[in-house]
Short mmCIF file of C-alpha atoms in Angstrom, two decimals:
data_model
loop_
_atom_site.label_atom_id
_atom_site.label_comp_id
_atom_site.label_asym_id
_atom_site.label_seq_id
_atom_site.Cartn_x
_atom_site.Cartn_y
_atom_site.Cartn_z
CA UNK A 1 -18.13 116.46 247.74
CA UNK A 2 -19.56 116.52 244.74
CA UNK A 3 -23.28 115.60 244.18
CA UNK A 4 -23.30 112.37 242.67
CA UNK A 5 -26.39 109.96 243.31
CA UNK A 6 -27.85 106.58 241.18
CA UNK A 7 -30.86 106.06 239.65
CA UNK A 8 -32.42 103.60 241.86
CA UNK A 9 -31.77 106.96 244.79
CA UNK A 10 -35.07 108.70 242.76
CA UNK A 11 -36.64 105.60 241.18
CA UNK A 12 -39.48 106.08 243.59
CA UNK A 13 -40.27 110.20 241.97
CA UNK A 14 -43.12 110.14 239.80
CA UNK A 15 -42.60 110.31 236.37
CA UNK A 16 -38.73 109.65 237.21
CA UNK A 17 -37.99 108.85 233.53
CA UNK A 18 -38.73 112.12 231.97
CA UNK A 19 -37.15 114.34 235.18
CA UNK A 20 -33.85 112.78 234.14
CA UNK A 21 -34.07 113.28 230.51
CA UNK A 22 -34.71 116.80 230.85
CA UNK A 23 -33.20 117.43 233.45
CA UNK A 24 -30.06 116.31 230.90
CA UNK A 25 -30.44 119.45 229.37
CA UNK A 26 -30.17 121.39 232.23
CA UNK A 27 -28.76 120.49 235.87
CA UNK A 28 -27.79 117.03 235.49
CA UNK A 29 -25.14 115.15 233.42
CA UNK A 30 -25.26 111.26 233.36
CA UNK A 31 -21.79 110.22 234.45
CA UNK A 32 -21.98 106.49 233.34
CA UNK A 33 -25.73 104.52 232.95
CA UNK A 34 -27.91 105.33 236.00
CA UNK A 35 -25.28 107.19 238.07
CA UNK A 36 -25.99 111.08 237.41
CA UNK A 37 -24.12 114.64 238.36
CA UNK A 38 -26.06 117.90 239.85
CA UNK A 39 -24.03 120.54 237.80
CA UNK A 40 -26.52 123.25 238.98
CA UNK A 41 -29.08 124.21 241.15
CA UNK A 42 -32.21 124.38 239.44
CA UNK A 43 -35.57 126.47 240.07
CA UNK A 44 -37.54 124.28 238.15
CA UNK A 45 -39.91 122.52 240.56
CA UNK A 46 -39.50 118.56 238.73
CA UNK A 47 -36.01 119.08 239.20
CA UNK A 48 -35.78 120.61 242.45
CA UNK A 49 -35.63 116.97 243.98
CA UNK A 50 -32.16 116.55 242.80
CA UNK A 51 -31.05 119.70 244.36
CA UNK A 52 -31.28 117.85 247.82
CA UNK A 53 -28.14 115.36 246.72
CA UNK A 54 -26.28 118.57 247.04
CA UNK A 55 -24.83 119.45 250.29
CA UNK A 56 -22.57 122.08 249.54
CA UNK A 57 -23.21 124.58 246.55
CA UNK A 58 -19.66 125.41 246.48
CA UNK A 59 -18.83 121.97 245.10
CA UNK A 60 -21.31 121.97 242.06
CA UNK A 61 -19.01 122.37 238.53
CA UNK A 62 -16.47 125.45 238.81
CA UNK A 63 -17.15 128.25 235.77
CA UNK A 64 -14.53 128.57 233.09
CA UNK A 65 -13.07 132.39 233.90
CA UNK A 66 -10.22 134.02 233.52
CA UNK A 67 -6.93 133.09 231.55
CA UNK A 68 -7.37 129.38 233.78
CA UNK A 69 -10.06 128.50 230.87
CA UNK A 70 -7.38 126.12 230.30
CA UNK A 71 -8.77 123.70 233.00
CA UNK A 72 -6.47 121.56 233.67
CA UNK A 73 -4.31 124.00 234.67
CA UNK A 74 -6.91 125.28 237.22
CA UNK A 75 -6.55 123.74 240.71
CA UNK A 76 -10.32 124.51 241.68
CA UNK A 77 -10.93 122.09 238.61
CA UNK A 78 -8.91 119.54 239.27
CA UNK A 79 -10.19 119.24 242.52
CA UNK A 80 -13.60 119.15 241.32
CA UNK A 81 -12.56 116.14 238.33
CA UNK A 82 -10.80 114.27 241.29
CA UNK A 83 -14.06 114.32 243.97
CA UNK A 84 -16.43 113.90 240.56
CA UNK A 85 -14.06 111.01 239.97
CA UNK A 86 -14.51 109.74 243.30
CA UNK A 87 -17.68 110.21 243.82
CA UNK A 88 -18.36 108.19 240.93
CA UNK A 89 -16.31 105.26 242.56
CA UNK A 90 -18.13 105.07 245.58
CA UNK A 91 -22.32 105.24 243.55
CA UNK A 92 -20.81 102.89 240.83
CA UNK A 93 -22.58 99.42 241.71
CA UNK A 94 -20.57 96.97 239.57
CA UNK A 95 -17.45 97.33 241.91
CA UNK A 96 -16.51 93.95 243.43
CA UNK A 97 -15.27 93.47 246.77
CA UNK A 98 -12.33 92.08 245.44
CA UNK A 99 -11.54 95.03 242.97
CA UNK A 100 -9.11 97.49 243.76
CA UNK A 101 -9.45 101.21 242.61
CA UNK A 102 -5.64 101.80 240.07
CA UNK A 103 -4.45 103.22 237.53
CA UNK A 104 -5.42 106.83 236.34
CA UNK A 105 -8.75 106.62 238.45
CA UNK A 106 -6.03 106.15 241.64
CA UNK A 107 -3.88 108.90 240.46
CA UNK A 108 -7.04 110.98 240.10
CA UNK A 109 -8.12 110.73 243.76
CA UNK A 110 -4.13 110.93 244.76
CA UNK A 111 -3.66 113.66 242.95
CA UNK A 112 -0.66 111.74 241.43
CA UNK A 113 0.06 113.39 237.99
CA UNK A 114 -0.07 112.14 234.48
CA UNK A 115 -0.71 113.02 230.57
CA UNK A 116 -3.84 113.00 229.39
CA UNK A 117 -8.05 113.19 230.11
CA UNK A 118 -9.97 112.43 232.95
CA UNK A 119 -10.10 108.77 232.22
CA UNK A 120 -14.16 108.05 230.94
CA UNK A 121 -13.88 104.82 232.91
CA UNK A 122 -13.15 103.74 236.42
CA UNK A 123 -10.00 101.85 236.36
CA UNK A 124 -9.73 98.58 238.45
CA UNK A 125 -7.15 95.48 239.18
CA UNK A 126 -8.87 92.36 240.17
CA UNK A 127 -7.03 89.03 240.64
CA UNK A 128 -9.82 86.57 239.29
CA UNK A 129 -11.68 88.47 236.68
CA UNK A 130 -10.97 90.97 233.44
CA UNK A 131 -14.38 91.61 232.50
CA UNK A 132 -14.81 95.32 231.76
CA UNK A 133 -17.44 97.44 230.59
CA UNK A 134 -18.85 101.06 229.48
CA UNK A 135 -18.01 102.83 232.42
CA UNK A 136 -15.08 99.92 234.28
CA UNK A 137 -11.97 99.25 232.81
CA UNK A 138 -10.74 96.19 234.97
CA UNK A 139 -7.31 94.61 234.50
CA UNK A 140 -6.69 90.48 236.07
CA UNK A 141 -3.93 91.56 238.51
CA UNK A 142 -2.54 89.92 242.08
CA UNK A 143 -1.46 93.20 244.05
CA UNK A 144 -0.55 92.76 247.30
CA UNK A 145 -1.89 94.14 250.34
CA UNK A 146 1.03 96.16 250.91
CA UNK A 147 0.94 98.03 247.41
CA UNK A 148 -2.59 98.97 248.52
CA UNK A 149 -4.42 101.51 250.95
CA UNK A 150 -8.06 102.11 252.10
CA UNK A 151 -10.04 103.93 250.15
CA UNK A 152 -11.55 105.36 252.99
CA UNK A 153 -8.14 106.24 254.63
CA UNK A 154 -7.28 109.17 251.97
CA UNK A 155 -7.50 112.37 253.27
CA UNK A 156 -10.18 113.97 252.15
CA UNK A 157 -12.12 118.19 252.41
CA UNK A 158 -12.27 119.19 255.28
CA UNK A 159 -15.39 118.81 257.20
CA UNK A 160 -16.48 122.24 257.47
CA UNK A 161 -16.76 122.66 253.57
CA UNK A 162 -19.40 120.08 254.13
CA UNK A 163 -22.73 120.88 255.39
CA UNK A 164 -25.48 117.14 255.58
CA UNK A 165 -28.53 117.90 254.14
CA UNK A 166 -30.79 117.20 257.16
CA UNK A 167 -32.91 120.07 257.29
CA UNK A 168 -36.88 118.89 258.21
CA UNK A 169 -37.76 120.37 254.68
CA UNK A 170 -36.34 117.87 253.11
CA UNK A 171 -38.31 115.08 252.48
CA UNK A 172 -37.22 111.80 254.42
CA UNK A 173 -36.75 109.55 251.57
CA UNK A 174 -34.79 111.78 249.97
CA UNK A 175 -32.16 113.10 252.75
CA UNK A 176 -28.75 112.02 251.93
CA UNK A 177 -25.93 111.54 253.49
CA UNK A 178 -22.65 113.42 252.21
CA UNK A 179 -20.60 111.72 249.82
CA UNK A 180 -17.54 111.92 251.99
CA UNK A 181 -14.09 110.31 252.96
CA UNK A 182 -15.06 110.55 256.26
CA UNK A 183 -19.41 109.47 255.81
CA UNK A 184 -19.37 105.91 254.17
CA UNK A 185 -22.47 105.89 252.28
CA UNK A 186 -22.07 103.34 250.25
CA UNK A 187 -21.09 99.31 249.52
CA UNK A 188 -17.39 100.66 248.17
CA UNK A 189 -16.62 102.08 251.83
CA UNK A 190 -14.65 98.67 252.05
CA UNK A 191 -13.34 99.21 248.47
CA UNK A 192 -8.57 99.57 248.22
CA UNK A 193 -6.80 101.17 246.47
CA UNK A 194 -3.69 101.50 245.12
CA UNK A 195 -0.50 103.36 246.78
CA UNK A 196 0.43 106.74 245.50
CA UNK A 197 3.60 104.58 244.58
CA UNK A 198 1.98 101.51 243.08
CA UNK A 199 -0.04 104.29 241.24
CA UNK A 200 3.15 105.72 239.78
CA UNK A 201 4.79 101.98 238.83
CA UNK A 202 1.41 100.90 237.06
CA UNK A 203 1.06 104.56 235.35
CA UNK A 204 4.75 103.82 234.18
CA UNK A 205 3.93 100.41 232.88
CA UNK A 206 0.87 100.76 231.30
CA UNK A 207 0.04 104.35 230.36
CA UNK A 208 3.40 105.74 228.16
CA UNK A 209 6.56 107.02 229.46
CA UNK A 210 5.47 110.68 229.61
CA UNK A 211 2.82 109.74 232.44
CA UNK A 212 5.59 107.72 233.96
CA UNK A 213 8.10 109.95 234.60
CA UNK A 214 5.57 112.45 235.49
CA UNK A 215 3.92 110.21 237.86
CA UNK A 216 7.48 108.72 239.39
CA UNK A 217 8.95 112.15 239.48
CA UNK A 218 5.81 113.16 241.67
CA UNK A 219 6.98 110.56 243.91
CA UNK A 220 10.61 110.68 244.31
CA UNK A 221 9.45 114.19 245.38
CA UNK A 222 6.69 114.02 247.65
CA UNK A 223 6.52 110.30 248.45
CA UNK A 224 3.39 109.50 249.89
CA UNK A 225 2.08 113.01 250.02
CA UNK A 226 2.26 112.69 246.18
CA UNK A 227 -0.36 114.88 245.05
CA UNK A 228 -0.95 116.88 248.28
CA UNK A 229 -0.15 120.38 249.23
CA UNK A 230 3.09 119.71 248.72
CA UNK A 231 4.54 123.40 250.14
CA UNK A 232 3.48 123.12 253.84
CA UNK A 233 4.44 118.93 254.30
CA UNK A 234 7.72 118.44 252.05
CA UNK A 235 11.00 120.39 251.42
CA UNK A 236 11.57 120.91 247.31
CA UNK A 237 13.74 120.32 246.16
CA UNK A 238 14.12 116.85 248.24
CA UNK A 239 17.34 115.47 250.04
CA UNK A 240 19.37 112.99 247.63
CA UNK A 241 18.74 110.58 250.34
CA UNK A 242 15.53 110.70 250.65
CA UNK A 243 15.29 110.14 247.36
CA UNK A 244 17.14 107.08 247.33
CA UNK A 245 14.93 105.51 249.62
CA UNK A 246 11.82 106.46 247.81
CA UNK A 247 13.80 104.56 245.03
CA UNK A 248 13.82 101.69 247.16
CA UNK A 249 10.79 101.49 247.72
CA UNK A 250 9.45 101.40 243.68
CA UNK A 251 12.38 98.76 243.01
CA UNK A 252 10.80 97.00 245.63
CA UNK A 253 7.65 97.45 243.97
CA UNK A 254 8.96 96.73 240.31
CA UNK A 255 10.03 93.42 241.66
CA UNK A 256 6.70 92.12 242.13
CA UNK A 257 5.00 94.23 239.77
CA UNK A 258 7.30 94.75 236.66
CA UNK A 259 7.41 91.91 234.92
CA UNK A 260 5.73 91.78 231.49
CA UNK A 261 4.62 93.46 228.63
CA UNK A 262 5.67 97.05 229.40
CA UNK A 263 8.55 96.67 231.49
CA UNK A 264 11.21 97.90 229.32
CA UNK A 265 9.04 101.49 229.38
CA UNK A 266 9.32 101.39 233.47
CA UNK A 267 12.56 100.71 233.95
CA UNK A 268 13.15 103.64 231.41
CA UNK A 269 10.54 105.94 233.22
CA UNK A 270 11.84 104.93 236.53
CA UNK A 271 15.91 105.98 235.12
CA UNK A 272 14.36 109.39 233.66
CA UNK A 273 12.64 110.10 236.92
CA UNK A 274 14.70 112.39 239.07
CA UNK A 275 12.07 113.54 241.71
CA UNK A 276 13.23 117.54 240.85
CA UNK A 277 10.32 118.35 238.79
CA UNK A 278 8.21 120.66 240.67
CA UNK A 279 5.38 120.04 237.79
CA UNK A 280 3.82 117.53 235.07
CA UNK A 281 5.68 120.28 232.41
CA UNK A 282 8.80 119.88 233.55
CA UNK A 283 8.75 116.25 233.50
CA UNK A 284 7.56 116.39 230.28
CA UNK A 285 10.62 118.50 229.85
CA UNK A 286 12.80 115.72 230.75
CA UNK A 287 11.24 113.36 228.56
CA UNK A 288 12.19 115.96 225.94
CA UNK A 289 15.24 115.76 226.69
CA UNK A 290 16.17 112.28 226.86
CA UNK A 291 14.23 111.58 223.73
CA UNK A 292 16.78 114.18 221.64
CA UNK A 293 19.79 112.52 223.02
CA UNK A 294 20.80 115.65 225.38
CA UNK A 295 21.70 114.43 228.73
CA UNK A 296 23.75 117.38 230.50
CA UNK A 297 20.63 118.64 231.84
CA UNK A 298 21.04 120.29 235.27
CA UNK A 299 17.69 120.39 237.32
CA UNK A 300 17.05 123.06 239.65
CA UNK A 301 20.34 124.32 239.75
CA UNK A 302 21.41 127.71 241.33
CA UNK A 303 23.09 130.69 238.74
CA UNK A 304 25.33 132.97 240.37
CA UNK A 305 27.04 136.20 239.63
CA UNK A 306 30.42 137.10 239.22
CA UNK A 307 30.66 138.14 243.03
CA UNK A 308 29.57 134.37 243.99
CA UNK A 309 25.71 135.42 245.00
CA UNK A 310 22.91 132.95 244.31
CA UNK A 311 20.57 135.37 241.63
CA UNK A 312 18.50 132.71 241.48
CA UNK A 313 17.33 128.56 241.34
CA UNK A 314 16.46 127.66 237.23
CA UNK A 315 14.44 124.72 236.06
CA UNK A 316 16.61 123.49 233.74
CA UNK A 317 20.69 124.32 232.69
CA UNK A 318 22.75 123.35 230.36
CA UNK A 319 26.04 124.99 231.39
CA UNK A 320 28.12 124.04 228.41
CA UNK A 321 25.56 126.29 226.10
CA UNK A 322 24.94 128.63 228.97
CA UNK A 323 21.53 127.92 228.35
CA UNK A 324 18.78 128.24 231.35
CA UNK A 325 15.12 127.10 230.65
CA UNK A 326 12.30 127.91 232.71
CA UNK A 327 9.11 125.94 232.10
CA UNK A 328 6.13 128.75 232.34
CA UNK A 329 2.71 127.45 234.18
CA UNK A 330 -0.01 128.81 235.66
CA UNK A 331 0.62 128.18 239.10
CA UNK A 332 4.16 129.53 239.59
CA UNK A 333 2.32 133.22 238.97
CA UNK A 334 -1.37 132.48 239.90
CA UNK A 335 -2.61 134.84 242.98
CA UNK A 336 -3.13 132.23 246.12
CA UNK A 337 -6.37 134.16 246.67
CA UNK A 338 -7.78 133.38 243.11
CA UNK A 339 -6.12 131.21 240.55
CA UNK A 340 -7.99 133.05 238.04
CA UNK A 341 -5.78 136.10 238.83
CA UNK A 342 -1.98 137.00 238.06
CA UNK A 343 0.55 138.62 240.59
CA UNK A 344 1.70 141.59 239.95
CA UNK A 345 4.28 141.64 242.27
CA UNK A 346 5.05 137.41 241.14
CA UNK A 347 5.37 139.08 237.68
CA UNK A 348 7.27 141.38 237.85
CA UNK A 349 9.93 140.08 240.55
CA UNK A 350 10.30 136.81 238.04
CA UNK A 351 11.10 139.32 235.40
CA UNK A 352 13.98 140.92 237.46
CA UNK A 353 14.69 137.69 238.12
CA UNK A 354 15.43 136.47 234.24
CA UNK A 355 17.19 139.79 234.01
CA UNK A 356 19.95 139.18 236.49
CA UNK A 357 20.90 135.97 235.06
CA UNK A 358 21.16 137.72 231.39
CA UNK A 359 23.38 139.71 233.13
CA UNK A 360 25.32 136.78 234.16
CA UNK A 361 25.98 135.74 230.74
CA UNK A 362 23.07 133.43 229.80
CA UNK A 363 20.50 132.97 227.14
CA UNK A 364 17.39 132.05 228.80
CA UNK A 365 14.39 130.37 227.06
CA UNK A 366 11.03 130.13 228.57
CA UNK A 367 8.59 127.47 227.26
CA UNK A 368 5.00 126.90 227.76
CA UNK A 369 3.20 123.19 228.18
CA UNK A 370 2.47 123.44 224.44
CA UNK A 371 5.95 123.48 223.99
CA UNK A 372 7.16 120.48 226.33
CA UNK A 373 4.02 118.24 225.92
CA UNK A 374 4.92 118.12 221.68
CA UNK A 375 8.46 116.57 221.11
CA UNK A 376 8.16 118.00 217.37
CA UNK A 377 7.74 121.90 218.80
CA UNK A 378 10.08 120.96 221.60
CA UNK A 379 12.80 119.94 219.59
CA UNK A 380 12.21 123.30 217.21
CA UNK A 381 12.49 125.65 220.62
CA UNK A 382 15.83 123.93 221.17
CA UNK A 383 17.09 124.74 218.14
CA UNK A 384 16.48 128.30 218.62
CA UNK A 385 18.91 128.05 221.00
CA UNK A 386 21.62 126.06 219.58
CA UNK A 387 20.83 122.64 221.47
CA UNK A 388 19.86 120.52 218.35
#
């Protein structure tokens, strides 16, 4: 996991104070007051202390490389933000017992998707108390038990990527324990946390429709894998009745938690929400959509030629404009070996691909996320293509 470790863990170094100012400008980032980062492995002997938080190098910050500068769009990122994110959870020492982890901090260590930063506070539910701060956003909720999980019951690496620093050259006082799912090391090992579809409801009530539906569409496809690696545990696109029982289960969950302010925006997300998105784009692509008043919108729908053969399964049609869209990201072409890298073979096969179903008569328009995640330049691709 990634090396995360408080203040009061090298209060006892001498001259602590200065270490971890400049050690600022070089291996360390302060993630919220007295809870720090190791970014880097330093040679500089006052830093070299910190060095022993870190039990595996290969979980310090990823470079930005390659065309997946774009970050977010970079799984070896997100996985980093998500354990930095959790990490931080488990050193932060203003989490109550009662507290219970929500929000976009729960959809960060679900890997439940939605719109926007890495949140820049840890985001909590607690049924007695509001009181937030500089690094906790906390929000006076009742959830039940049900709607929650143990924090130490996600899945988490696997335990060879992790590797406890307990050599004898590390000093005693300073050996540490891997932050991990599986090593409690902390007072937050007894710490809950919201479902991955409690995650989805709240996300749709309280943080805009476009992380709703993206969030509830993860969901209705995955269930409670939401967020996993979804292409060895669940079929895509899923059965209609599975669906319906994952719908179940969130109206069973909207009937507790959906009343007030932002209910009318859930019950909206939750109708958008078809569980056929296979990423955040294309449910930001559905939002689209819905917001320009075009509701013919065929999801994952199979083109075939005039002989009756399937050329091929689209994103998005709209059959009476024989229109197909296809919603371009970087992991429908990234290499599996490094997502820095582009297939070839991916490439060029998906550009047979768009070429059969020209041949079958239709105009097909590929957008990007810039395109679907602004409604303005959304609504201008459209019209390109007759829609609008």
């Amino acid at each position: 996991m990634v090396a995360v470790f408080t203040y009061s863990d090298v209060a006892h170094l001498p001259s602590v104070e200065q270490r971890l100012r400049a050690g600022l400008n070089c291996c360390l980032e302060r993630i919220s007051s007295g809870v720090y980062e190791v970014v880097s492995l330093c040679a500089v002997s006052e830093h070299r202390p910190f060095g022993y938080f870190v039990d595996d190098p290969s979980t310090l910050r990823p470079p930005v490389t390659g065309i997946a500068s774009g970050r977010n769009h970079d799984p070896l990122w997100r996985r980093y933000v998500r354990d930095r994110h959790l990490a931080w959870i488990r050193a932060h020492g203003s989490i109550r017992a009662e507290d219970v982890v929500s929000h976009r901090s729960a959809a960060l260590v679900h890997g439940v998707p939605y719109i926007g930063p890495e949140p820049g506070r840890i985001e909590l539910v607690n049924p007695v108390a509001s009181r937030s701060g500089r690094s906790i956003h906390r929000r006076q909720r009742t959830i039940p038990e049900a709607h929650t999980m143990r924090l130490v019951d996600i899945p988490g690496p696997s335990s060879a990527s992790v590797i406890p620093a307990t050599s004898s050259s590390v000093p005693l006082h300073l050996q540490h324990k891997s932050i991990t799912l599986d090593a409690p090391v902390s007072a937050a090992d007894g710490l809950r946390i919201t479902t991955p579809a409690r995650t989805a409801v709240d996300l749709a009530k309280d943080c805009g429709i476009q992380s709703g539906v993206a969030a509830l569409d993860s969901y209705l496809a995955h269930g409670e894998l939401a967020g996993g690696p979804k292409n060895r545990f669940t079929a895509f696109p899923p059965a209609e009745d599975v669906v319906a029982v994952r719908r179940e289960t969130l109206s069973s969950i909207i009937e507790i938690a959906g009343r007030g302010p932002g209910r009318r925006r859930l019950l909206t997300a939750v109708d958008w929400a078809t569980g056929l998105a296979e990423s955040p784009a294309e449910s930001l692509a559905t939002v689209g959509f819905r917001h320009l008043g075009i509701t013919d919108v065929q999801q994952q729908a199979w083109i075939h030629d005039a002989a009756g053969t399937r050329v091929g399964r689209v994103d998005f049609l709209i059959e009476r404009a024989r229109v197909v869209i296809e919603i371009d990201g970087m992991e429908k072409y990234a290499s599996g070996f490094d997502p820095n890298l582009m297939q070839r073979d991916v490439l060029m096969a998906e550009k047979e691909r768009e070429h059969r179903i020209r041949r079958c008569g239709y105009t097909v328009l590929r957008l990007t996320w810039a395109d679907v995640i602004d409604l303005q330049r959304f609504r201008r691709a459209l019209q390109r293509v007759g829609l609008v």
